[in-house]
PDB file of C-alpha atoms in Angstrom:
ATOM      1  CA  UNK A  27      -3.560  59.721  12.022  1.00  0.00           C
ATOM      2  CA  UNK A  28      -6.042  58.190  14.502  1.00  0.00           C
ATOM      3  CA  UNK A  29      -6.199  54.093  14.233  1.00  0.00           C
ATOM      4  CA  UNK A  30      -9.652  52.439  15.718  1.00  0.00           C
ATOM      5  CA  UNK A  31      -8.068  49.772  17.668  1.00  0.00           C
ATOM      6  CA  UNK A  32      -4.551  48.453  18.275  1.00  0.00           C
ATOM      7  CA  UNK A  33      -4.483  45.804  15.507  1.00  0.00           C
ATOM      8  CA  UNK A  34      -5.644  48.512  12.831  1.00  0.00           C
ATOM      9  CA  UNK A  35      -2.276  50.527  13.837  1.00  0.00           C
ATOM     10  CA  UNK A  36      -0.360  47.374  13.942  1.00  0.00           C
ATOM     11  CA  UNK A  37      -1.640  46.643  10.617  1.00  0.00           C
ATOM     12  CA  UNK A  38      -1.110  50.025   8.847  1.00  0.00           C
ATOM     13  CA  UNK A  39       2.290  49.752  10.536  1.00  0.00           C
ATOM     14  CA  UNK A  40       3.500  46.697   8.441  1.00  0.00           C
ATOM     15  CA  UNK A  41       2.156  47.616   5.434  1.00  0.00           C
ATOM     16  CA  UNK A  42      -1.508  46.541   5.698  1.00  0.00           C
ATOM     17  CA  UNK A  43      -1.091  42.830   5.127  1.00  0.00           C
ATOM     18  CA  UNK A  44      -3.339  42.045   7.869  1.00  0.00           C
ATOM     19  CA  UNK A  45      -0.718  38.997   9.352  1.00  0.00           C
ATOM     20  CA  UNK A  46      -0.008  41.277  12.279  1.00  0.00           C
ATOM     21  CA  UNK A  47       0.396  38.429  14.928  1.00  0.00           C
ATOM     22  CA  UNK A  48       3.975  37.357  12.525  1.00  0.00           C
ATOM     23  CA  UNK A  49       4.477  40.608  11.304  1.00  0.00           C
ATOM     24  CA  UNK A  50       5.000  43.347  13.901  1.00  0.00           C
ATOM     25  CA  UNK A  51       8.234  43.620  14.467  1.00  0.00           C
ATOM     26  CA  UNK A  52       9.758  40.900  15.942  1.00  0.00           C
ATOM     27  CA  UNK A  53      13.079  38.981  14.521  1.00  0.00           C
ATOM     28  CA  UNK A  54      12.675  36.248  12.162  1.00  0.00           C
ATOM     29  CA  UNK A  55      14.055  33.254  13.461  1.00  0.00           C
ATOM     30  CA  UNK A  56      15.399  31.900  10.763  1.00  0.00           C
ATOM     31  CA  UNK A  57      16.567  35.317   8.973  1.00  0.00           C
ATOM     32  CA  UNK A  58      19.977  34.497   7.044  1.00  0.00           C
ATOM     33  CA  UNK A  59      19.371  30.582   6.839  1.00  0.00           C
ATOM     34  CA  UNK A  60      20.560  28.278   4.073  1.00  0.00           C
ATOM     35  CA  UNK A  61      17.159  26.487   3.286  1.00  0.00           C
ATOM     36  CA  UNK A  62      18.975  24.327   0.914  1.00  0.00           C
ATOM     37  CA  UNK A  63      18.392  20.453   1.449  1.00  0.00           C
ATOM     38  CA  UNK A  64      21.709  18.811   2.312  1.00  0.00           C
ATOM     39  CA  UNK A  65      23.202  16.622  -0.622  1.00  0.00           C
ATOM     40  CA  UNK A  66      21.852  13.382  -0.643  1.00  0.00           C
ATOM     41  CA  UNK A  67      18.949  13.986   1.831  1.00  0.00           C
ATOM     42  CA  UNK A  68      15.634  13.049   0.271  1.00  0.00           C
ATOM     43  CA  UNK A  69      13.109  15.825   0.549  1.00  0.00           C
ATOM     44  CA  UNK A  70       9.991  13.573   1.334  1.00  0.00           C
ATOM     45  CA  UNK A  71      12.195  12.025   4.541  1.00  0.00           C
ATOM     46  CA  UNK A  72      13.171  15.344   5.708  1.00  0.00           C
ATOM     47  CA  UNK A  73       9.360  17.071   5.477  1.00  0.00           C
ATOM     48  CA  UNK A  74       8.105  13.878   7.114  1.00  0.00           C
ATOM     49  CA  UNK A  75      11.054  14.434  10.201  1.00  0.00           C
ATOM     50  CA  UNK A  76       9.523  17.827  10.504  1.00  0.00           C
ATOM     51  CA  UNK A  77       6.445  16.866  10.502  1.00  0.00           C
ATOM     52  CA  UNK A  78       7.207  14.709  13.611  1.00  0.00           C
ATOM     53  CA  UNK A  79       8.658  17.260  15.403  1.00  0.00           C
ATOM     54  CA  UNK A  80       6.054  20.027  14.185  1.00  0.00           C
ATOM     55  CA  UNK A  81       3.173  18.006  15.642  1.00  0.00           C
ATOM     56  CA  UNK A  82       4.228  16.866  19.006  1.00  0.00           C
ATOM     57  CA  UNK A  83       4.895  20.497  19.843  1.00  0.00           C
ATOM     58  CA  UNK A  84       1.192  21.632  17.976  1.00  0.00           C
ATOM     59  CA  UNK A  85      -0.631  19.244  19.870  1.00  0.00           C
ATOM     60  CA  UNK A  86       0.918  19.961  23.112  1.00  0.00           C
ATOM     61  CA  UNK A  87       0.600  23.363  22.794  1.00  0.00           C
ATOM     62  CA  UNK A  88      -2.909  22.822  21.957  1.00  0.00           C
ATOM     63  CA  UNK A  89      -3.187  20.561  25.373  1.00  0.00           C
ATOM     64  CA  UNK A  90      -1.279  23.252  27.045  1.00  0.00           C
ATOM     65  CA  UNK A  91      -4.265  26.330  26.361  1.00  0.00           C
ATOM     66  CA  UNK A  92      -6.823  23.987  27.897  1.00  0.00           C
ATOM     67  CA  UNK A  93      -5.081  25.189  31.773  1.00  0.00           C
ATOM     68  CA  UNK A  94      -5.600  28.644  30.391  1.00  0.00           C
ATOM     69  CA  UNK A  95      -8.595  30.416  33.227  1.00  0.00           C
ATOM     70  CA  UNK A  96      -8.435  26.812  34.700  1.00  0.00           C
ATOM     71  CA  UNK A  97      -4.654  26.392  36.467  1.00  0.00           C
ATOM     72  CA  UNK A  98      -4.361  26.489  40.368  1.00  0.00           C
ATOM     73  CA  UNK A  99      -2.903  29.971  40.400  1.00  0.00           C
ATOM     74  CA  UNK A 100      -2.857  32.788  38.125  1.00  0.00           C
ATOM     75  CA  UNK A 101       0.412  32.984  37.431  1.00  0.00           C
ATOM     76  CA  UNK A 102       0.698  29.623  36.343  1.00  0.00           C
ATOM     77  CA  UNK A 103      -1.854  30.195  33.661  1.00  0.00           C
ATOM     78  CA  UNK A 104       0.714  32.908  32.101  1.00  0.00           C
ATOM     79  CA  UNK A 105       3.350  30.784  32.384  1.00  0.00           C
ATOM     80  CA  UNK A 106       1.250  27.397  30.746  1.00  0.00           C
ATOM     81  CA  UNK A 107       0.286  29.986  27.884  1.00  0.00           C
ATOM     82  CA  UNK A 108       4.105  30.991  28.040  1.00  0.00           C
ATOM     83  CA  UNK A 109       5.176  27.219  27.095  1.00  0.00           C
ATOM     84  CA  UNK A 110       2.473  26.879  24.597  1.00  0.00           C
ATOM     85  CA  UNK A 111       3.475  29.896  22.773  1.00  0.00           C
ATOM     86  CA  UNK A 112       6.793  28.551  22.806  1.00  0.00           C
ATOM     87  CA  UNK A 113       5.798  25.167  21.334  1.00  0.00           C
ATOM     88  CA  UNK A 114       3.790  26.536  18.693  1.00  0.00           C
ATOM     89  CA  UNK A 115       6.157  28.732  17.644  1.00  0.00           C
ATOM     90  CA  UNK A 116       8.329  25.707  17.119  1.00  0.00           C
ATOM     91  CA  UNK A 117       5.866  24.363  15.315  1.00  0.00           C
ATOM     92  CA  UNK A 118       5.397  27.199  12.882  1.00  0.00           C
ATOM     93  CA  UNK A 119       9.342  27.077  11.834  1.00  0.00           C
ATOM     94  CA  UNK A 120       9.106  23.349  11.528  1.00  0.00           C
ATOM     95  CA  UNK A 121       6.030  22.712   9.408  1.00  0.00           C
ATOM     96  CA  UNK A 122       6.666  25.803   7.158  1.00  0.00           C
ATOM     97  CA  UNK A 123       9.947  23.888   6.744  1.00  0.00           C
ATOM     98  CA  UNK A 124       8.034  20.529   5.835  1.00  0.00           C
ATOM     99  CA  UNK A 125       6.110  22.966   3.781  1.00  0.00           C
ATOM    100  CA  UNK A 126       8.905  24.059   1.735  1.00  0.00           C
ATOM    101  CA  UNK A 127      10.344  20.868   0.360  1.00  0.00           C
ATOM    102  CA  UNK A 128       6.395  19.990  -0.400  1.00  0.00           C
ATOM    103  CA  UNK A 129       5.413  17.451   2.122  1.00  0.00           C
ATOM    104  CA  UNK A 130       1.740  18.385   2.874  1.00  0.00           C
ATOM    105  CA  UNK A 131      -0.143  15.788   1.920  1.00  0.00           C
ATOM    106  CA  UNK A 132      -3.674  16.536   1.399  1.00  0.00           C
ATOM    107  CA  UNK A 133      -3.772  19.844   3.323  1.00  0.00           C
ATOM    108  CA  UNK A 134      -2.951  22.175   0.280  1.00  0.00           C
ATOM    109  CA  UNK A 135      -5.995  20.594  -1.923  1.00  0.00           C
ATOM    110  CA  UNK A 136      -8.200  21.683   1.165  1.00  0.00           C
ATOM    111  CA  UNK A 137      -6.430  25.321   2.434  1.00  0.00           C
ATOM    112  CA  UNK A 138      -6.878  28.298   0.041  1.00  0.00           C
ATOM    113  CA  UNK A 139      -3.849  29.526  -2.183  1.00  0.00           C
ATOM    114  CA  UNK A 140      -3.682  32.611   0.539  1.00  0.00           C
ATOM    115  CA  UNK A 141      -3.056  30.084   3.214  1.00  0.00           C
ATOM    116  CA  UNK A 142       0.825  29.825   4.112  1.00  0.00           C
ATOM    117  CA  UNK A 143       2.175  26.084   3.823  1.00  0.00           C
ATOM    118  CA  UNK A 144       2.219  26.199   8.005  1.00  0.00           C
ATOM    119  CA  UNK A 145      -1.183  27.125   8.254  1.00  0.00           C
ATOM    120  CA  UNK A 146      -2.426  24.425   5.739  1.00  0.00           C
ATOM    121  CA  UNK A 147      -0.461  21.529   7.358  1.00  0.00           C
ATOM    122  CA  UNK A 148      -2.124  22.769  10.991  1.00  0.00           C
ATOM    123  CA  UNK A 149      -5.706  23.344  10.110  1.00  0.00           C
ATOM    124  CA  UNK A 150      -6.245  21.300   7.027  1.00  0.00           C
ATOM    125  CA  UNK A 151      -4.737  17.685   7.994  1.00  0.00           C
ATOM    126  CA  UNK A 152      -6.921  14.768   9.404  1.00  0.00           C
ATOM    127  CA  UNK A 153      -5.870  12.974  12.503  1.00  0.00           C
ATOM    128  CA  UNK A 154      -4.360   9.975  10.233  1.00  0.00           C
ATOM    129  CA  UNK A 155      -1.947  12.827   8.586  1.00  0.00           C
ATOM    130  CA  UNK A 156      -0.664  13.804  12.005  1.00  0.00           C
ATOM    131  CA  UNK A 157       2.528  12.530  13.218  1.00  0.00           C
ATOM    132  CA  UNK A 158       3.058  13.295  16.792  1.00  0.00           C
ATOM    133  CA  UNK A 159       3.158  10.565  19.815  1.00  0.00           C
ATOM    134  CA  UNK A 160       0.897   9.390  22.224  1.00  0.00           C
ATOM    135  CA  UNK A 161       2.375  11.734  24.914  1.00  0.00           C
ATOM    136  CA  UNK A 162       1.532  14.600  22.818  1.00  0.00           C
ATOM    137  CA  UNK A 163      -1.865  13.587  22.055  1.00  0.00           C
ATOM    138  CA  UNK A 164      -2.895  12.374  25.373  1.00  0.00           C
ATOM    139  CA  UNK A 165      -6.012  13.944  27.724  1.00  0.00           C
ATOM    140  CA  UNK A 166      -4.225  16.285  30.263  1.00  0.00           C
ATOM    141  CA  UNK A 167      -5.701  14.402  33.268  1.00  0.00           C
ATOM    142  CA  UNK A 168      -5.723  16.756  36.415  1.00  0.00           C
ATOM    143  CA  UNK A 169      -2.698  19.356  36.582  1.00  0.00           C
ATOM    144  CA  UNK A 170      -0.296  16.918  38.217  1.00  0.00           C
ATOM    145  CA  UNK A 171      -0.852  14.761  35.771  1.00  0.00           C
ATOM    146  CA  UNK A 172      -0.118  17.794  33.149  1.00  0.00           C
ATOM    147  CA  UNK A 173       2.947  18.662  34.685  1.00  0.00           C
ATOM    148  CA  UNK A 174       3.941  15.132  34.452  1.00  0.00           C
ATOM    149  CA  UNK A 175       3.519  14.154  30.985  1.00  0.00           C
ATOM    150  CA  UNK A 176       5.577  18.157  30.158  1.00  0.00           C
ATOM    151  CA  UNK A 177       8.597  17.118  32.292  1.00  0.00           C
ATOM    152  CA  UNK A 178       8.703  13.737  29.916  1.00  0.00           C
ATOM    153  CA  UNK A 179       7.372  15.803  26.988  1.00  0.00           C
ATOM    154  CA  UNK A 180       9.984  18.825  27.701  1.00  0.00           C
ATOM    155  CA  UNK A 181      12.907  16.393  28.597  1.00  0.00           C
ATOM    156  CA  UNK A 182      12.574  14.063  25.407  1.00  0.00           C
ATOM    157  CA  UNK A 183      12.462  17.062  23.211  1.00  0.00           C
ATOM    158  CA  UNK A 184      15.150  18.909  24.210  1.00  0.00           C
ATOM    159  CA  UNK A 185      17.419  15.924  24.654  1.00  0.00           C
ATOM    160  CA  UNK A 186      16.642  15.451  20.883  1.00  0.00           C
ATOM    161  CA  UNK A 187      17.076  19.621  20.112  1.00  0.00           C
ATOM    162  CA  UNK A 188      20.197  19.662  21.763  1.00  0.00           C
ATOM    163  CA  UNK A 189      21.782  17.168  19.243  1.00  0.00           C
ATOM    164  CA  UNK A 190      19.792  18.324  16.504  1.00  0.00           C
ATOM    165  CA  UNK A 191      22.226  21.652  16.727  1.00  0.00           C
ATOM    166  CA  UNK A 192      24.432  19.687  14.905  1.00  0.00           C
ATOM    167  CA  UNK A 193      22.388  18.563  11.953  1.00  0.00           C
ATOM    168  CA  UNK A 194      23.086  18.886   8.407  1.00  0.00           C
ATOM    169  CA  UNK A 195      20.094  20.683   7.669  1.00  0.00           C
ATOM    170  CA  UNK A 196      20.430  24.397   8.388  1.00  0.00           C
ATOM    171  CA  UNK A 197      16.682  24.765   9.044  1.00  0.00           C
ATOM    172  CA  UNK A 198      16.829  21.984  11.480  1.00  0.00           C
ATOM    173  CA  UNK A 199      20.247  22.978  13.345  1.00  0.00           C
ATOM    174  CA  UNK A 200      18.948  26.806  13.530  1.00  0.00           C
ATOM    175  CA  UNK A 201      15.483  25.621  15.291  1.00  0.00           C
ATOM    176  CA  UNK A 202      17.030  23.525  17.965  1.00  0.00           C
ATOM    177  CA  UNK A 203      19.265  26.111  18.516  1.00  0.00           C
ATOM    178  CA  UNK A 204      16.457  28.737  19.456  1.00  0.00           C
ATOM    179  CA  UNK A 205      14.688  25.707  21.253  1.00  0.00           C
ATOM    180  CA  UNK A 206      16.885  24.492  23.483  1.00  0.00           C
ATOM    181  CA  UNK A 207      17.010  27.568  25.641  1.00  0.00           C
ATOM    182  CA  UNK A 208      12.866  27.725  25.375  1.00  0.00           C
ATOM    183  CA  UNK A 209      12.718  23.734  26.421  1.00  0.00           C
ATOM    184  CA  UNK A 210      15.665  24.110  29.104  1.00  0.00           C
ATOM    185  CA  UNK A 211      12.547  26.386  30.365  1.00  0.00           C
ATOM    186  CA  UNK A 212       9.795  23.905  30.036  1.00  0.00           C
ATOM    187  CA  UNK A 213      11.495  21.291  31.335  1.00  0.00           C
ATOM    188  CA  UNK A 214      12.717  23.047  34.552  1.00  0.00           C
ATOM    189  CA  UNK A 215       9.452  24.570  35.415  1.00  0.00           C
ATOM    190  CA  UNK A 216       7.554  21.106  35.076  1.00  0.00           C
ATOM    191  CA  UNK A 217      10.475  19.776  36.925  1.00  0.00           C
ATOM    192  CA  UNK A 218       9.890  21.869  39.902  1.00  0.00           C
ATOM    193  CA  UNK A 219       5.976  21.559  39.865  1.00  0.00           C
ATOM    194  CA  UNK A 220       6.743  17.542  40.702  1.00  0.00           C
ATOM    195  CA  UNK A 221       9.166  18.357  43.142  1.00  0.00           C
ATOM    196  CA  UNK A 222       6.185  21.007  44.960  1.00  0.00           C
ATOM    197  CA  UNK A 223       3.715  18.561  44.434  1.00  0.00           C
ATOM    198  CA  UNK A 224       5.542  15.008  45.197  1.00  0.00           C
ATOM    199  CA  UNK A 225       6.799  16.204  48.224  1.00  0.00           C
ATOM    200  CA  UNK A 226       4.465  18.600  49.468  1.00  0.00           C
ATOM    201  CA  UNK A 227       0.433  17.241  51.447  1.00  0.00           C
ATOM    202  CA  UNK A 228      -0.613  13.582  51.016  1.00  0.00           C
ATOM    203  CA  UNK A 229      -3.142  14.815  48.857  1.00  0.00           C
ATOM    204  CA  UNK A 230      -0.580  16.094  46.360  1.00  0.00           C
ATOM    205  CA  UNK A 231       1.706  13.473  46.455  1.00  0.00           C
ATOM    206  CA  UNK A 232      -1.393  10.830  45.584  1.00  0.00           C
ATOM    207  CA  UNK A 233      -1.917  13.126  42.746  1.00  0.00           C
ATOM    208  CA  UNK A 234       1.369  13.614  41.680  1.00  0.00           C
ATOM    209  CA  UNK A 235       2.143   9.555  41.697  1.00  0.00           C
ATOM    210  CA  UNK A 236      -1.293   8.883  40.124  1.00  0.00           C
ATOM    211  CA  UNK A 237      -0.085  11.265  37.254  1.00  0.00           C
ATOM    212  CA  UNK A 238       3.279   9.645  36.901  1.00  0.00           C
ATOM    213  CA  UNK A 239       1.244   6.537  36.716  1.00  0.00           C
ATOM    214  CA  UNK A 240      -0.725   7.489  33.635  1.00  0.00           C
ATOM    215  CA  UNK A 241       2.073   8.972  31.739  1.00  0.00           C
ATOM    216  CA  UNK A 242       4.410   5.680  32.394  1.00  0.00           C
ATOM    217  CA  UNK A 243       2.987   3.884  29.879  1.00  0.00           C
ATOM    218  CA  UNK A 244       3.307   6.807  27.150  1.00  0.00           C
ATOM    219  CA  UNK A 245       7.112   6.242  27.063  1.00  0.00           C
ATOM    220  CA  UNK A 246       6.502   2.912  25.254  1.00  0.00           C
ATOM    221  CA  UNK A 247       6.919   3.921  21.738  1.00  0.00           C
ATOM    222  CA  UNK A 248       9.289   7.571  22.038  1.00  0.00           C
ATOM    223  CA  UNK A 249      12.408   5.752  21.948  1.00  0.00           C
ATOM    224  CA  UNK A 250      11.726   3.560  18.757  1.00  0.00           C
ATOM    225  CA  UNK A 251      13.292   4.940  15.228  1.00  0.00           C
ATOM    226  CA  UNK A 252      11.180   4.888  12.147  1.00  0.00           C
ATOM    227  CA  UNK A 253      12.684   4.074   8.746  1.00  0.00           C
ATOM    228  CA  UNK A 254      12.593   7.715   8.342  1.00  0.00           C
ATOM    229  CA  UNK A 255      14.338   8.833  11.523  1.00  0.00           C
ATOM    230  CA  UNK A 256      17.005   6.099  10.761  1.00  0.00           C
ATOM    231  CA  UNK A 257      17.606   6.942   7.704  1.00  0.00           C
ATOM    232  CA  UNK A 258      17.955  10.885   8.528  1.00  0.00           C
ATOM    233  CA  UNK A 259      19.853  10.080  11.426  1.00  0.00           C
ATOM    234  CA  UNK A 260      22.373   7.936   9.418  1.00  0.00           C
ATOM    235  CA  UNK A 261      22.675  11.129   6.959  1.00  0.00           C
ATOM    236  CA  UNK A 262      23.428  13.411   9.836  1.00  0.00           C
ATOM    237  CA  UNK A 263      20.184  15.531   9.640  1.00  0.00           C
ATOM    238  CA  UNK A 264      18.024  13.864  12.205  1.00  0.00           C
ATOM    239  CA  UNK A 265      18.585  12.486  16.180  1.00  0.00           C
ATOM    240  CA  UNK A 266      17.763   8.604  16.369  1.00  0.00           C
ATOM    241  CA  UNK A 267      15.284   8.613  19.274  1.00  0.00           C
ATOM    242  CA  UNK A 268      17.020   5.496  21.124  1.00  0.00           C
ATOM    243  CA  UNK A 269      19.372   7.374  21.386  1.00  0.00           C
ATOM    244  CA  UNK A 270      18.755   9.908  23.777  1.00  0.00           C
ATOM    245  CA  UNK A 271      16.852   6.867  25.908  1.00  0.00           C
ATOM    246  CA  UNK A 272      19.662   6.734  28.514  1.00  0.00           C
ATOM    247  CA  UNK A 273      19.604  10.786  29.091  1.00  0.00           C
ATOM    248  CA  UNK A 274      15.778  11.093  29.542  1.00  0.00           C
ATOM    249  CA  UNK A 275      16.078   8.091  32.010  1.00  0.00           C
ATOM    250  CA  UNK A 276      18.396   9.820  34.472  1.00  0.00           C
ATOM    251  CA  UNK A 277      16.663  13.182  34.809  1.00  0.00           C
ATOM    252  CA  UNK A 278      13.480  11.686  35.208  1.00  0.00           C
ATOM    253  CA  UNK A 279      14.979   9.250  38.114  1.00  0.00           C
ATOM    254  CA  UNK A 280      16.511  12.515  39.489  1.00  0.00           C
ATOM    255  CA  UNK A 281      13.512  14.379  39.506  1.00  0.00           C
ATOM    256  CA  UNK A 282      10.759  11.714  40.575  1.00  0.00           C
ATOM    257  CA  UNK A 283      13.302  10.563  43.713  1.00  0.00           C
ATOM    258  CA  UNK A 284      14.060  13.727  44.863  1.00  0.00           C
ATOM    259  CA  UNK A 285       9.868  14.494  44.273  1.00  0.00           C
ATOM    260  CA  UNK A 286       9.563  11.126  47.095  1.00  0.00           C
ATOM    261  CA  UNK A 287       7.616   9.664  43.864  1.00  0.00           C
ATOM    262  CA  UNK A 288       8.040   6.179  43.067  1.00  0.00           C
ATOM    263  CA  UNK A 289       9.831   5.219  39.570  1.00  0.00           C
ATOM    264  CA  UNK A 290       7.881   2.986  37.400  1.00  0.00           C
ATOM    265  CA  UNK A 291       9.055   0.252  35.486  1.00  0.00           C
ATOM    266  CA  UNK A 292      10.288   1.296  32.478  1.00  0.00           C
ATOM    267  CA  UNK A 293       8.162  -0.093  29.801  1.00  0.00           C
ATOM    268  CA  UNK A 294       8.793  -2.219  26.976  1.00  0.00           C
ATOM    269  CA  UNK A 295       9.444  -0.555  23.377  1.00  0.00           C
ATOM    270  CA  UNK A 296       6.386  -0.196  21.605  1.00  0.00           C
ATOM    271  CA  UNK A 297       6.235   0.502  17.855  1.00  0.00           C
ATOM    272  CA  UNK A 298       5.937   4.135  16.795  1.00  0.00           C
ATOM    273  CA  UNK A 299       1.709   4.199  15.806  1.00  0.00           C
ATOM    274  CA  UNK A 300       1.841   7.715  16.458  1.00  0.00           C
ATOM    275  CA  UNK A 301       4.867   8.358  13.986  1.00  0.00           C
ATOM    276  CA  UNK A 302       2.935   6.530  11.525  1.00  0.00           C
ATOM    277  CA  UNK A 303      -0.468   8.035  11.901  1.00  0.00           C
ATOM    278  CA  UNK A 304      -2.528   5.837  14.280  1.00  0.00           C
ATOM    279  CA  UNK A 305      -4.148   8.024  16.365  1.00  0.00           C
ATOM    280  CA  UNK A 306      -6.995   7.200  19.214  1.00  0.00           C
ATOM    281  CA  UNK A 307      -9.992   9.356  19.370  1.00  0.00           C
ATOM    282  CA  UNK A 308      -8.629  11.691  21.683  1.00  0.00           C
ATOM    283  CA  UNK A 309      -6.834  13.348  19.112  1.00  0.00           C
ATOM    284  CA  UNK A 310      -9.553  13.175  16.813  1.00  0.00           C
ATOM    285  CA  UNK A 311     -11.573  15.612  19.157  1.00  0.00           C
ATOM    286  CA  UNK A 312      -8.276  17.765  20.029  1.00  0.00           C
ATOM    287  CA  UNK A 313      -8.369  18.713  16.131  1.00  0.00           C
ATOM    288  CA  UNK A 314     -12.387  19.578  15.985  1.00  0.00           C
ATOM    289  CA  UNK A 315     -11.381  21.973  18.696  1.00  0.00           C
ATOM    290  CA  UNK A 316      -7.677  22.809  16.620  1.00  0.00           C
ATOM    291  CA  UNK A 317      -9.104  22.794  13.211  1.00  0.00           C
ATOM    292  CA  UNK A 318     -13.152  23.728  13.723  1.00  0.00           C
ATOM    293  CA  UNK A 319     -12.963  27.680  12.906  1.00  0.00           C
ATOM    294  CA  UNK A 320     -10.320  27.316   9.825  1.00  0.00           C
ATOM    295  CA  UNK A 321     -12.386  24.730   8.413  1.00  0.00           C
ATOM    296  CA  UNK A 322     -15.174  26.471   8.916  1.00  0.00           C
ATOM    297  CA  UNK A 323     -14.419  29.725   6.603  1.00  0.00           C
ATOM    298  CA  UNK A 324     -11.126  28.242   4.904  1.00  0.00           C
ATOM    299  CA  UNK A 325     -10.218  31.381   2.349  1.00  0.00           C
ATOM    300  CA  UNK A 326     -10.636  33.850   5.621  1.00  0.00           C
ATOM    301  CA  UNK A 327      -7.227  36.207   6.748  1.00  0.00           C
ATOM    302  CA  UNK A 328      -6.261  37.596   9.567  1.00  0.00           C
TER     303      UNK A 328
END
């Protein structure tokens, strides 16, 4: 039989649900997984911990498909796109998870009963319900400055993923364990982008120094614990940021010295605003961009 386009065949091929970008073929992640909450975990702390991680790797993808028809080279913009994907499909596995032990806040009242959990907690959330950090949330600033703030980005998380393999939760343990091969990625590709551009023309390495500059400063608060975090991490389902402070340190004093960049101070802890919802208004106008199309025709499928 004759299809009209590609995504009518890919549709009639899976049944004609019409969710061909999850549905065509590919192996699901987290096929075979006890979803069970561990004993004595509370569900509320445990969709909130997702909801950390689920954001921070939403809004950087988000960040991330702003370089797309706008990197240096051509191949770079695959490769940006590449890492986005990546992140977001992170973030799919961890807020459907959230989703599942029903911590979505306001977004199901908004999101039509056809929406998946995922979907609602992405597109249907105001900045205030968002949990992600500073670093996630921030402007991109020119690409040094990009590549930058993913090297911190990419190094925090998969500091955290790699311990998280280990968690109590199944969900949790079988993400980070998909992950941490994906952020290994991330983390060396942004690595070697500093290392081009901190030792490569003057003009690159005043770039490269004025981007480690700006993202200094966004370290403050990725190393201080919530309640929540503690108390996961005390249960053996979560990581405790702090520690994973002294890890993250030496690779990016590895990476900026061998780059001929100089090493900031390291700043002072900062409480978690992010963690907790406080937001700037650059996130605010990430999400218009995010959330505008969703919002506009909320009980549409794709």
């Amino acid at each position: 039989m004759h299809e009209e386009t590609v995504y009518d065949a890919l549709d009639h091929a899976h049944g004609g649900e019409g969710h061909w970008a999850f549905g065509t073929g590919f192996d699901e992640p987290l096929a075979g997984v006890d979803t069970t909450v561990p004993d004595g975990v509370d569900h509320a702390d445990l969709g909130t911990y997702c909801l950390m991680l689920g954001d921070d790797a939403l809004v950087l993808a988000q960040r991330l498909t702003q370089w797309v028809t706008a990197a240096p080279e051509l191949e770079e913009e695959v490769a940006i796109a590449n890492v986005a994907l990546d992140l977001l499909g992170q973030a799919r596995l961890l807020l459907a998870r959230a989703g599942s032990v029903d911590v979505l806040g306001r977004s199901r009242e908004r999101a039509s009963a056809s929406i998946p959990d995922e979907d609602a907690l992405a597109y249907f959330r105001d900045a205030d319900e968002f949990r992600c950090t500073a670093l996630s949330a921030a402007d991109n600033g020119d690409f040094g400055q990009t590549m930058v703030r993913l090297l911190v980005a990419a190094t925090v998380r998969l500091a955290v993923f790699a311990r998280l393999r280990d968690s109590r939760d199944p969900v949790l343990a079988a993400i980070a364990a998909k992950g941490v091969h994906e952020l290994t990625y991330h983390r060396d590709h942004a690595a070697r982008w500093v290392l081009r551009l901190g030792d490569g023309t003057a003009e690159s390495s005043r770039r490269a120094q004025a981007g480690v500059d700006a993202v200094w400063p966004l370290l403050a608060d990725l190393f201080t614990a919530t309640d929540v975090e503690r108390r996961l991490a005390a249960a053996g389902v979560a990581v405790d940021p702090a520690d994973v402070r002294a890890e993250v340190h030496d690779v990016l004093t590895t990476v900026l010295d061998r780059a001929t960049l100089r090493v900031p101070p390291w700043p002072a802890d900062a409480p978690p605003r992010g963690r907790l919802g406080e937001h700037g208004p650059e996130l605010v106008a990430l999400l218009e961009t995010l959330q505008g199309l969703a919002r506009q025709h909320p009980a549409a499928t794709w």
